[in-house]
């Protein structure tokens, strides 16, 4: 074990698009756990659109600011425990931030049972999988035969939502950027159709893919795509509001037209959610996800980048839509 | 009975604000009921913001167009019946349009039990009261102690929503235009506070009236007021989307900012509804409303204008916010 702890700080909050120049690397001394604390080493750090949203202002957490350690969730391994119930080798999922080592208060941690490969704890059995599971089933309330549309459909959450929709007997349409992603969705992952939002005429393509309208729209992106879906919803349709990645990275904030007019006349339901609200039910969900993975009904796509120093580049690329499936950085 | 039937037609669909010049009066022959039909005389014609919305395009009904009889709901009395189960003197609520007499297919009609005064069948025991009842209770899901905000709070629906909220033990804040309406709400109708949206600084006034945020917002107006409420919602708040009167009368269509970002981070629920979806449950609701009226907990405000020829002026004035409570025209 080295006796230094590499950290990546936010050098500057971006005014427009996030770039790698908004981060800087620093070296701190190895932290020492006190009574009731754990020293952990980050193994895999999760990259999420939310990382960027946290820079915009307070959300469900306080806003990030310049000079601060970049925040982020990670799968981490206990190196030293000064708390009962934890031993070296145990795994935890924690907001360690972007650093190689962290000291965490043990009372806020829950041990994560190891699986093979370990990276699945950040994708299908982690926040991405649980977000897809609870958001789609609890907020989307799908019924067999429903037409389900999911945006950012090749992303960490969308790629799971679409497959759960297929498992539940829905007709599934993914919206993604580029022909390669669209082909993956329809040829390998069981989506019935895919719409390439970069190909132009989104509204027309969406109408063609959903001639009878949309029953459930799982929204990861907000903006133009949310608006296009809103205008194509069926009466009594449901929109699960998961995120708004189109709005996070320096886009001029824009309003959504058709609200509340279309909500009223079509009697739509829009439900926002955060996965943490479903924490108590996570074991049941993970069991379901495991069964689907083991039966081959749910395919897991991960985009693993090696090297702690690549975190800034990995986040910038995620916001540009580089990844297919869950992106993470393997630190160790 | 005269042998002519005065009718008001849409002369022109307005491009901007609706004016009385967009209507014209005409005289038609008295219609004659065929087999299975009823001849009715309109007694009270209902004025609703929806009348204007129907001119904008198809909604839950096809769009109105120039040359057509102006559409509208009315309380009407059967003069001649050629259908079993109906007799002269029976009352029905029907989309007669703006005319003195109409022929209606009996199979689409339901008799309305007379009450005293008859006008209550268009206000508290009619669409306005049922819209308030179902929209607030089913979509708003209020709990005692909740902070409830209602817009167009002195209007036909809002004035009932606020009083039901008070009955249900909520802290009730009305948004209305002008000091007189606001004083009525707080001094006579049991609202805890009122915000005059014409007084400027709506956001500040709303924060002052709801320092801990809003649990339930009953939205009759859309636009700026919806946006201001959205930014003041508490986590897990509910928005009942009833209408968007600010957007109907020639306003430049505008998008709502903060969507979906605030929906996600605050885990909000937006539910659109139409009263017709609750048709099966109406008797129970009317019984409740009657009990509240009889006990004095629910005060009924009506704004009754005499004279068929005043319909255009009455609608234009409604869109300008002239009325307190339910506006209707007494035809006969």
XYZ file of C-alpha atoms in Angstrom:
664
model
C 0.000 0.000 0.000
C 1.368 3.413 -0.969
C 1.302 5.996 1.789
C -0.207 8.648 -0.401
C -3.819 9.009 -1.471
C -4.429 10.371 -4.942
C -7.499 12.585 -5.152
C -9.271 14.439 -7.956
C -10.674 17.822 -7.007
C -13.076 20.115 -8.813
C -10.813 22.922 -9.900
C -13.610 25.034 -11.284
C -17.368 24.676 -11.693
C -17.983 24.755 -15.460
C -20.103 27.576 -16.841
C -20.778 25.639 -20.057
C -19.759 22.128 -20.995
C -17.692 20.116 -18.551
C -14.097 19.424 -19.642
C -11.165 17.616 -18.113
C -9.639 21.041 -17.373
C -12.269 21.529 -14.672
C -10.560 18.894 -12.532
C -7.126 18.613 -10.984
C -5.280 15.747 -9.362
C -3.707 16.155 -5.957
C -1.975 13.902 -3.449
C -2.987 13.748 0.166
C -1.636 11.725 3.049
C -3.226 8.334 3.648
C -6.113 8.907 6.028
C -6.219 7.076 9.366
C -9.479 5.614 10.689
C -10.610 6.652 14.166
C -12.839 4.723 16.527
C -15.979 3.516 14.695
C -14.450 4.196 11.294
C -13.267 2.183 8.304
C -10.330 2.741 5.989
C -11.388 1.663 2.516
C -9.748 1.438 -0.879
C -11.895 2.306 -3.883
C -12.097 -0.550 -6.373
C -14.599 0.748 -8.950
C -15.850 4.332 -9.112
C -19.269 4.869 -10.707
C -19.721 7.484 -13.447
C -23.188 8.984 -13.583
C -24.951 11.892 -15.256
C -25.899 12.932 -11.733
C -22.220 13.749 -11.087
C -22.675 16.666 -13.463
C -26.088 17.654 -12.089
C -24.588 18.050 -8.614
C -22.473 20.908 -9.972
C -25.557 22.892 -11.015
C -26.941 23.619 -7.568
C -28.433 21.892 -4.559
C -30.541 18.837 -5.372
C -31.100 15.971 -2.971
C -27.546 16.787 -1.848
C -25.777 20.123 -1.426
C -24.166 21.577 -4.538
C -20.570 20.772 -5.362
C -18.138 23.667 -5.373
C -14.661 24.499 -6.626
C -11.768 23.217 -4.545
C -13.813 20.305 -3.214
C -13.069 16.605 -3.666
C -15.169 15.450 -6.615
C -18.131 13.491 -5.297
C -19.022 10.064 -6.570
C -20.134 6.649 -5.503
C -17.751 3.729 -5.445
C -17.481 0.095 -4.641
C -14.774 0.020 -1.979
C -12.959 -2.641 -0.008
C -12.319 -2.399 3.712
C -8.593 -2.312 4.519
C -8.785 -1.552 8.239
C -11.803 -1.684 10.476
C -12.167 0.045 13.811
C -15.843 -0.815 14.028
C -17.631 -4.039 15.005
C -19.157 -5.991 12.126
C -16.596 -5.010 9.480
C -13.369 -6.785 8.615
C -10.689 -6.325 5.967
C -11.921 -7.586 2.606
C -15.529 -6.559 3.171
C -17.119 -4.580 0.353
C -19.193 -1.444 0.774
C -20.860 0.948 -1.666
C -20.243 4.492 -0.485
C -19.893 8.074 -1.594
C -16.116 7.996 -1.236
C -15.565 10.738 -3.781
C -12.844 10.503 -6.400
C -9.918 9.247 -4.359
C -8.012 6.040 -3.881
C -8.599 5.721 -0.151
C -11.265 7.043 2.161
C -12.181 6.909 5.813
C -15.875 6.288 6.369
C -18.014 6.207 9.524
C -19.006 2.542 9.799
C -22.512 3.255 11.101
C -23.555 4.645 7.713
C -22.276 1.638 5.777
C -23.923 -1.577 4.725
C -21.828 -4.516 3.629
C -22.399 -5.585 0.049
C -22.299 -9.317 -0.653
C -19.613 -10.152 -3.204
C -20.693 -11.344 -6.639
C -18.732 -12.416 -9.670
C -17.876 -10.224 -11.520
C -17.632 -7.593 -8.814
C -18.450 -4.817 -11.321
C -22.075 -6.042 -11.417
C -22.445 -4.475 -7.970
C -22.225 -1.085 -9.680
C -24.366 -1.963 -12.690
C -27.237 -4.403 -12.650
C -27.200 -5.051 -8.890
C -26.297 -1.473 -8.017
C -27.881 1.935 -8.376
C -28.365 1.550 -12.144
C -30.264 -1.723 -11.907
C -32.350 -0.653 -8.932
C -33.172 2.680 -10.565
C -34.388 0.864 -13.657
C -36.322 -1.694 -11.630
C -38.141 0.622 -9.218
C -38.568 3.556 -11.556
C -40.031 1.486 -14.346
C -42.224 -0.827 -12.284
C -43.340 1.542 -9.495
C -43.671 4.785 -11.458
C -44.293 3.457 -14.968
C -46.814 0.810 -13.824
C -46.468 -1.171 -17.068
C -49.040 -3.711 -18.213
C -48.400 -6.496 -20.738
C -48.913 -5.149 -24.251
C -48.101 -1.564 -23.288
C -45.912 0.450 -25.623
C -42.914 1.511 -23.560
C -40.418 4.137 -24.681
C -37.127 4.677 -22.885
C -34.607 7.414 -23.643
C -30.839 7.081 -23.218
C -31.771 3.502 -23.970
C -28.183 2.307 -24.372
C -27.137 4.011 -21.133
C -26.668 2.415 -17.732
C -30.313 2.617 -16.654
C -32.104 2.650 -19.998
C -30.486 -0.548 -21.204
C -31.968 -2.350 -18.192
C -35.374 -0.634 -18.359
C -35.899 -1.769 -21.944
C -35.029 -5.362 -21.129
C -37.313 -5.408 -18.062
C -40.077 -3.996 -20.266
C -39.586 -6.860 -22.720
C -39.619 -9.375 -19.842
C -42.925 -7.848 -18.692
C -44.490 -8.377 -22.109
C -44.368 -4.783 -23.304
C -43.625 -3.493 -26.783
C -40.337 -1.678 -26.232
C -38.891 1.259 -28.144
C -35.504 2.713 -27.273
C -34.300 6.202 -28.097
C -30.525 6.385 -28.466
C -27.880 8.352 -30.330
C -26.471 6.724 -33.449
C -27.133 3.700 -35.610
C -24.740 1.414 -33.730
C -26.537 1.829 -30.418
C -29.913 1.425 -32.114
C -28.790 -1.802 -33.786
C -27.550 -3.185 -30.480
C -30.921 -2.499 -28.877
C -33.009 -4.210 -31.523
C -30.639 -6.996 -32.570
C -29.197 -8.094 -29.242
C -31.336 -6.773 -26.431
C -34.880 -7.527 -27.497
C -36.115 -3.985 -28.109
C -38.904 -4.038 -30.718
C -37.770 -0.795 -32.279
C -35.239 1.985 -31.823
C -35.218 5.675 -32.706
C -31.923 7.445 -33.428
C -32.420 10.946 -32.039
C -29.352 12.185 -33.906
C -30.866 11.240 -37.288
C -33.312 14.182 -37.306
C -37.141 14.332 -37.303
C -37.446 12.839 -33.854
C -41.191 13.519 -33.702
C -41.824 11.731 -37.002
C -39.618 8.777 -36.109
C -41.330 8.448 -32.758
C -44.779 8.490 -34.354
C -43.664 5.832 -36.813
C -42.285 3.646 -34.035
C -45.362 4.145 -31.821
C -48.280 4.553 -34.226
C -50.824 4.038 -31.441
C -49.009 6.269 -28.967
C -46.983 5.628 -25.833
C -48.304 4.061 -22.633
C -45.159 4.416 -20.534
C -42.244 6.750 -21.136
C -39.154 6.311 -18.965
C -37.389 9.657 -19.176
C -33.668 9.863 -18.593
C -33.051 13.002 -20.605
C -35.686 15.754 -20.375
C -35.624 18.522 -22.991
C -36.670 17.954 -26.597
C -37.072 14.211 -26.232
C -39.381 14.539 -23.228
C -41.417 17.071 -25.169
C -41.646 14.829 -28.233
C -42.794 11.908 -26.087
C -45.315 14.063 -24.233
C -47.016 14.891 -27.517
C -47.150 11.165 -28.365
C -48.518 9.828 -25.114
C -51.757 7.868 -25.051
C -54.551 8.913 -22.735
C -53.819 7.814 -19.164
C -50.115 7.313 -19.996
C -47.393 7.366 -17.343
C -44.063 9.145 -17.446
C -41.381 8.007 -15.000
C -39.061 10.983 -14.489
C -35.612 9.585 -13.746
C -33.273 12.317 -14.920
C -32.625 15.095 -17.385
C -29.167 14.521 -18.789
C -29.852 16.786 -21.784
C -30.114 19.676 -19.318
C -27.061 19.122 -17.145
C -24.060 19.946 -19.275
C -24.249 23.601 -20.135
C -27.452 23.560 -22.182
C -29.536 26.713 -21.969
C -32.339 25.783 -19.564
C -35.519 25.328 -21.576
C -39.118 24.915 -20.677
C -41.228 21.998 -21.773
C -44.169 22.938 -23.960
C -47.482 21.145 -23.674
C -47.426 21.283 -19.882
C -49.901 21.282 -18.298
C -52.223 21.221 -21.324
C -51.380 17.714 -22.478
C -51.204 16.412 -18.928
C -54.807 17.497 -18.440
C -56.371 16.454 -21.715
C -54.563 13.102 -21.847
C -54.837 12.572 -18.059
C -51.138 11.811 -17.858
C -49.219 10.982 -14.740
C -45.655 12.216 -14.274
C -43.831 10.736 -11.306
C -40.347 11.716 -10.249
C -38.330 9.332 -8.138
C -34.951 8.729 -6.539
C -33.751 5.195 -6.046
C -32.935 5.864 -2.383
C -36.667 6.076 -1.644
C -36.931 2.351 -2.402
C -33.987 1.324 -0.220
C -36.075 -0.927 2.031
C -37.205 -3.057 -0.907
C -33.796 -3.483 -2.536
C -33.164 -7.132 -1.574
C -36.303 -8.319 -3.301
C -35.402 -6.334 -6.407
C -31.851 -7.672 -6.503
C -33.179 -11.219 -6.250
C -35.426 -10.577 -9.264
C -32.611 -8.999 -11.259
C -30.330 -11.947 -10.441
C -32.912 -14.431 -11.628
C -33.299 -12.571 -14.934
C -29.526 -12.345 -15.432
C -29.061 -16.032 -14.651
C -31.829 -17.081 -17.036
C -30.280 -14.971 -19.808
C -33.344 -12.704 -20.096
C -31.371 -9.688 -18.901
C -28.003 -9.044 -20.543
C -25.502 -6.932 -18.676
C -23.468 -4.343 -20.556
C -20.634 -2.593 -18.773
C -18.123 -0.044 -19.948
C -15.136 -0.354 -17.639
C -12.228 2.056 -17.993
C -9.006 1.233 -16.159
C -7.032 3.820 -14.241
C -7.933 6.294 -11.526
C -6.459 9.183 -13.547
C -9.031 8.573 -16.298
C -12.021 9.613 -14.170
C -12.397 13.148 -15.606
C -12.188 11.887 -19.179
C -14.637 9.104 -18.382
C -17.227 11.545 -17.035
C -16.831 13.984 -19.916
C -17.274 11.086 -22.334
C -20.324 9.791 -20.506
C -22.001 13.186 -20.885
C -21.208 13.005 -24.614
C -22.943 9.614 -24.813
C -19.830 7.488 -25.389
C -20.815 4.578 -23.193
C -22.982 1.558 -23.774
C -24.288 0.282 -20.485
C -22.869 1.174 -17.114
C -19.630 3.164 -17.174
C -17.195 2.879 -14.290
C -13.500 3.339 -13.627
C -11.523 0.421 -12.211
C -9.201 1.969 -9.671
C -7.676 -1.192 -8.343
C -93.008 29.137 -26.915
C -91.613 31.091 -29.822
C -91.220 29.160 -33.029
C -87.714 30.386 -33.585
C -84.547 29.163 -31.914
C -81.893 31.784 -31.265
C -78.380 30.432 -31.669
C -74.906 31.897 -31.226
C -72.327 30.733 -33.746
C -68.574 31.076 -33.835
C -68.074 33.631 -36.568
C -64.310 33.379 -36.506
C -61.730 31.463 -34.466
C -59.708 34.144 -32.669
C -56.003 34.371 -33.462
C -55.328 36.304 -30.249
C -57.699 37.214 -27.455
C -61.332 36.221 -27.744
C -63.785 39.108 -28.214
C -67.518 39.369 -28.652
C -66.887 40.077 -32.355
C -65.884 36.441 -32.798
C -69.506 35.384 -32.315
C -72.700 36.076 -34.177
C -76.334 35.502 -33.362
C -78.610 33.752 -35.780
C -82.184 32.464 -35.778
C -83.068 28.930 -36.755
C -86.361 27.123 -36.914
C -87.466 25.314 -33.791
C -86.106 21.774 -34.059
C -88.470 18.806 -33.971
C -87.597 15.672 -31.991
C -87.626 12.349 -33.818
C -88.166 8.914 -32.348
C -85.932 8.433 -29.273
C -85.213 12.127 -29.020
C -85.986 14.955 -26.636
C -86.751 18.598 -27.319
C -85.218 20.655 -24.535
C -85.111 24.330 -23.614
C -81.863 25.609 -22.126
C -82.361 27.136 -18.683
C -78.782 27.924 -17.596
C -75.752 27.755 -19.867
C -72.405 27.116 -18.205
C -69.410 29.378 -18.941
C -66.071 27.649 -18.634
C -62.460 28.334 -19.526
C -62.643 25.084 -21.459
C -65.007 26.797 -23.943
C -61.992 28.812 -25.068
C -59.607 25.835 -25.023
C -61.860 23.955 -27.442
C -61.102 26.652 -30.041
C -57.361 25.944 -29.902
C -57.411 22.448 -31.362
C -58.627 18.942 -30.634
C -58.607 17.989 -26.955
C -60.898 15.372 -25.453
C -63.345 16.643 -28.099
C -62.787 17.751 -31.676
C -61.779 21.366 -32.196
C -64.418 24.036 -32.704
C -64.406 25.825 -36.015
C -65.816 28.946 -37.620
C -69.461 28.780 -38.658
C -70.276 26.177 -36.057
C -72.770 26.505 -33.200
C -70.752 27.504 -30.148
C -70.385 24.479 -27.881
C -71.227 24.561 -24.216
C -72.901 22.634 -21.459
C -76.305 23.625 -20.149
C -78.940 22.685 -17.692
C -81.960 22.113 -19.879
C -85.619 21.253 -19.362
C -87.449 18.654 -21.393
C -90.333 20.182 -23.384
C -91.262 17.174 -25.509
C -90.166 13.593 -25.081
C -90.256 10.912 -27.733
C -88.309 8.493 -25.572
C -89.358 6.291 -22.649
C -88.259 7.488 -19.227
C -88.377 11.195 -19.987
C -91.288 13.564 -19.551
C -91.800 17.289 -19.910
C -90.312 19.123 -16.933
C -87.411 16.704 -16.490
C -83.985 18.305 -16.205
C -80.874 17.143 -18.032
C -77.308 18.441 -18.224
C -76.150 18.285 -21.829
C -73.856 19.827 -24.379
C -76.678 21.717 -26.059
C -74.420 24.422 -27.406
C -75.362 28.082 -27.238
C -78.980 27.982 -28.311
C -82.392 28.318 -26.753
C -83.704 24.938 -27.847
C -82.039 21.696 -28.759
C -82.951 18.199 -29.817
C -80.959 15.522 -28.008
C -80.823 11.741 -28.387
C -82.385 10.488 -25.154
C -80.063 7.513 -24.804
C -77.107 9.823 -24.047
C -78.960 11.741 -21.350
C -79.288 11.232 -17.632
C -82.017 12.953 -15.678
C -80.764 15.371 -13.050
C -82.744 15.534 -9.811
C -84.034 19.053 -9.193
C -82.566 21.045 -6.327
C -83.289 24.483 -4.982
C -81.863 26.735 -6.316
C -81.608 25.031 -9.680
C -78.368 26.896 -10.495
C -76.515 24.720 -7.963
C -76.775 21.922 -10.539
C -74.257 23.843 -12.611
C -72.010 24.906 -9.737
C -71.458 22.901 -6.594
C -73.443 19.812 -7.711
C -72.332 20.079 -11.315
C -69.072 19.869 -13.239
C -67.403 22.572 -11.115
C -68.097 20.873 -7.794
C -67.264 17.398 -9.067
C -64.066 18.640 -10.700
C -62.988 20.190 -7.422
C -63.985 17.122 -5.422
C -62.364 14.424 -7.551
C -59.367 16.410 -8.730
C -58.411 17.531 -5.268
C -59.092 14.318 -3.384
C -58.098 11.718 -6.001
C -55.153 13.500 -7.640
C -54.026 15.790 -4.816
C -54.303 13.084 -2.145
C -54.352 15.640 0.700
C -53.559 14.751 4.288
C -54.574 16.815 7.342
C -51.963 19.489 7.980
C -50.830 19.627 4.341
C -50.203 23.017 2.797
C -52.543 23.238 -0.184
C -52.283 25.926 -2.850
C -55.016 26.465 -5.409
C -54.873 28.883 -8.339
C -57.866 30.694 -9.824
C -58.991 30.320 -6.239
C -62.017 32.582 -6.604
C -63.091 30.804 -9.778
C -65.759 28.159 -10.138
C -63.565 25.193 -9.241
C -60.893 26.835 -7.093
C -63.389 28.360 -4.693
C -64.667 24.856 -3.923
C -61.220 23.210 -3.811
C -60.031 25.647 -1.134
C -63.066 25.044 1.024
C -62.782 21.258 0.710
C -59.105 21.585 1.666
C -60.100 23.484 4.810
C -62.745 20.849 5.612
C -60.030 18.184 5.279
C -57.814 19.960 7.810
C -55.296 21.408 5.362
C -53.614 24.797 5.509
C -55.091 26.499 2.452
C -53.581 29.237 0.311
C -55.461 30.693 -2.640
C -53.927 32.499 -5.601
C -56.291 35.023 -7.159
C -56.209 38.293 -9.057
C -56.833 41.440 -6.999
C -57.235 42.415 -3.374
C -61.015 42.012 -3.329
C -60.909 38.350 -4.335
C -58.095 37.692 -1.877
C -60.051 39.302 0.951
C -63.109 37.190 0.133
C -61.031 34.022 0.314
C -59.460 34.722 3.692
C -62.312 36.597 5.383
C -65.345 34.643 4.238
C -64.259 31.299 2.872
C -61.781 30.006 5.433
C -58.603 30.191 3.339
C -55.605 30.639 5.643
C -53.834 32.969 3.244
C -54.176 34.416 -0.234
C -51.673 35.599 -2.836
C -52.623 38.311 -5.320
C -50.815 37.343 -8.513
C -51.452 40.786 -9.989
C -49.538 42.488 -7.166
C -46.115 41.453 -8.495
C -43.361 39.234 -7.029
C -45.465 36.100 -7.170
C -42.518 33.883 -6.217
C -41.737 35.934 -3.122
C -45.374 36.141 -2.049
C -45.776 32.403 -2.496
C -42.674 31.670 -0.409
C -43.985 33.988 2.298
C -47.393 32.283 2.288
C -45.874 28.775 2.231
C -42.598 29.056 4.154
C -42.274 25.274 4.458
C -43.274 24.621 0.836
C -46.360 23.202 -0.825
C -47.692 19.662 -0.375
C -50.556 19.860 -2.862
C -50.970 22.332 -5.696
C -54.283 22.337 -7.549
C -53.479 23.942 -10.891
C -56.197 25.677 -12.858
C -53.947 28.042 -14.761
C -50.589 26.657 -15.976
C -47.940 29.146 -17.110
C -46.035 31.349 -14.679
C -48.098 30.362 -11.671
C -47.559 26.640 -12.250
C -43.847 27.322 -12.606
C -43.714 29.367 -9.402
C -45.524 26.619 -7.494
C -43.279 23.924 -8.970
C -40.237 25.682 -7.530
C -41.961 25.829 -4.119
C -43.150 22.238 -3.864
C -42.059 20.077 -0.963
C -40.475 16.709 -1.615
C -43.120 14.126 -2.554
C -45.623 16.905 -3.345
C -48.586 16.357 -5.657
C -49.846 18.597 -8.438
C -53.393 18.070 -9.676
C -53.494 19.372 -13.257
C -57.019 20.618 -13.892
C -56.555 23.264 -16.544
C -54.354 25.954 -17.999
C -56.520 29.038 -18.373
C -53.469 31.310 -18.641
C -52.615 29.555 -21.894
C -55.992 29.513 -23.644
C -56.718 33.074 -24.640
C -54.072 34.100 -27.133
C -51.015 33.863 -24.883
C -47.814 32.870 -26.650
C -47.409 29.192 -25.763
C -44.625 28.909 -23.233
C -42.737 26.011 -21.774
C -42.524 25.305 -18.092
C -39.004 25.447 -16.696
C -37.859 23.092 -13.983
C -39.400 20.093 -15.736
C -38.340 17.376 -15.373
C -35.475 18.432 -13.051
C -37.641 19.433 -10.109
C -40.008 16.520 -10.650
C -37.071 14.156 -10.218
C -35.213 15.747 -7.324
C -38.382 16.502 -5.342
C -40.067 13.243 -6.406
C -43.185 15.135 -7.437
C -46.305 13.648 -8.902
C -48.269 15.496 -11.580
C -51.641 14.005 -12.408
C -53.928 15.307 -15.095
C -57.606 14.499 -14.916
C -60.974 15.118 -16.513
C -64.074 14.988 -14.390
C -65.795 12.620 -16.822
C -63.373 9.866 -15.760
C -65.040 9.863 -12.336
C -68.603 9.700 -13.665
C -69.386 6.401 -11.940
C -68.619 7.842 -8.518
C -70.584 11.063 -8.884
C -73.543 10.221 -6.635
C -71.310 9.645 -3.642
C -69.501 12.907 -4.297
C -72.721 14.880 -4.664
C -73.977 13.476 -1.358
C -70.778 14.672 0.344
C -70.983 18.094 -1.260
C -74.636 18.419 -0.194
C -73.803 17.567 3.394
C -71.068 20.217 3.468
C -73.343 22.839 1.909
C -76.141 22.041 4.338
C -73.841 22.219 7.364
C -72.525 25.615 6.208
C -68.959 24.335 5.780
C -69.074 24.880 2.038
C -70.354 28.224 0.811
C -71.651 28.446 -2.740
C -70.767 31.466 -4.865
C -72.443 31.874 -8.206
C -72.230 34.605 -10.799
C -75.450 34.459 -12.789
C -75.930 36.721 -15.790
C -79.405 37.032 -17.258
C -80.084 36.943 -20.986
C -79.130 34.563 -23.751
C -77.621 37.389 -25.806
C -75.040 38.024 -23.074
C -73.239 34.703 -23.565
C -70.326 36.086 -25.635
C -69.708 38.929 -23.168
C -69.970 36.509 -20.262
C -67.283 34.221 -21.705
C -64.943 37.066 -22.606
C -65.323 38.405 -19.059
C -64.713 34.995 -17.528
C -61.411 34.745 -19.400
C -60.510 38.170 -17.994
C -61.204 36.915 -14.462
C -64.375 38.922 -13.818
C -66.308 36.226 -12.016
C -66.316 35.061 -8.441
C -67.518 31.500 -8.268
C -69.400 29.731 -10.990
C -70.462 31.900 -13.918
C -73.518 30.958 -15.933
C -76.095 32.627 -18.144
C -79.760 32.280 -17.235
C -81.526 31.777 -20.527
C -85.010 31.228 -19.184
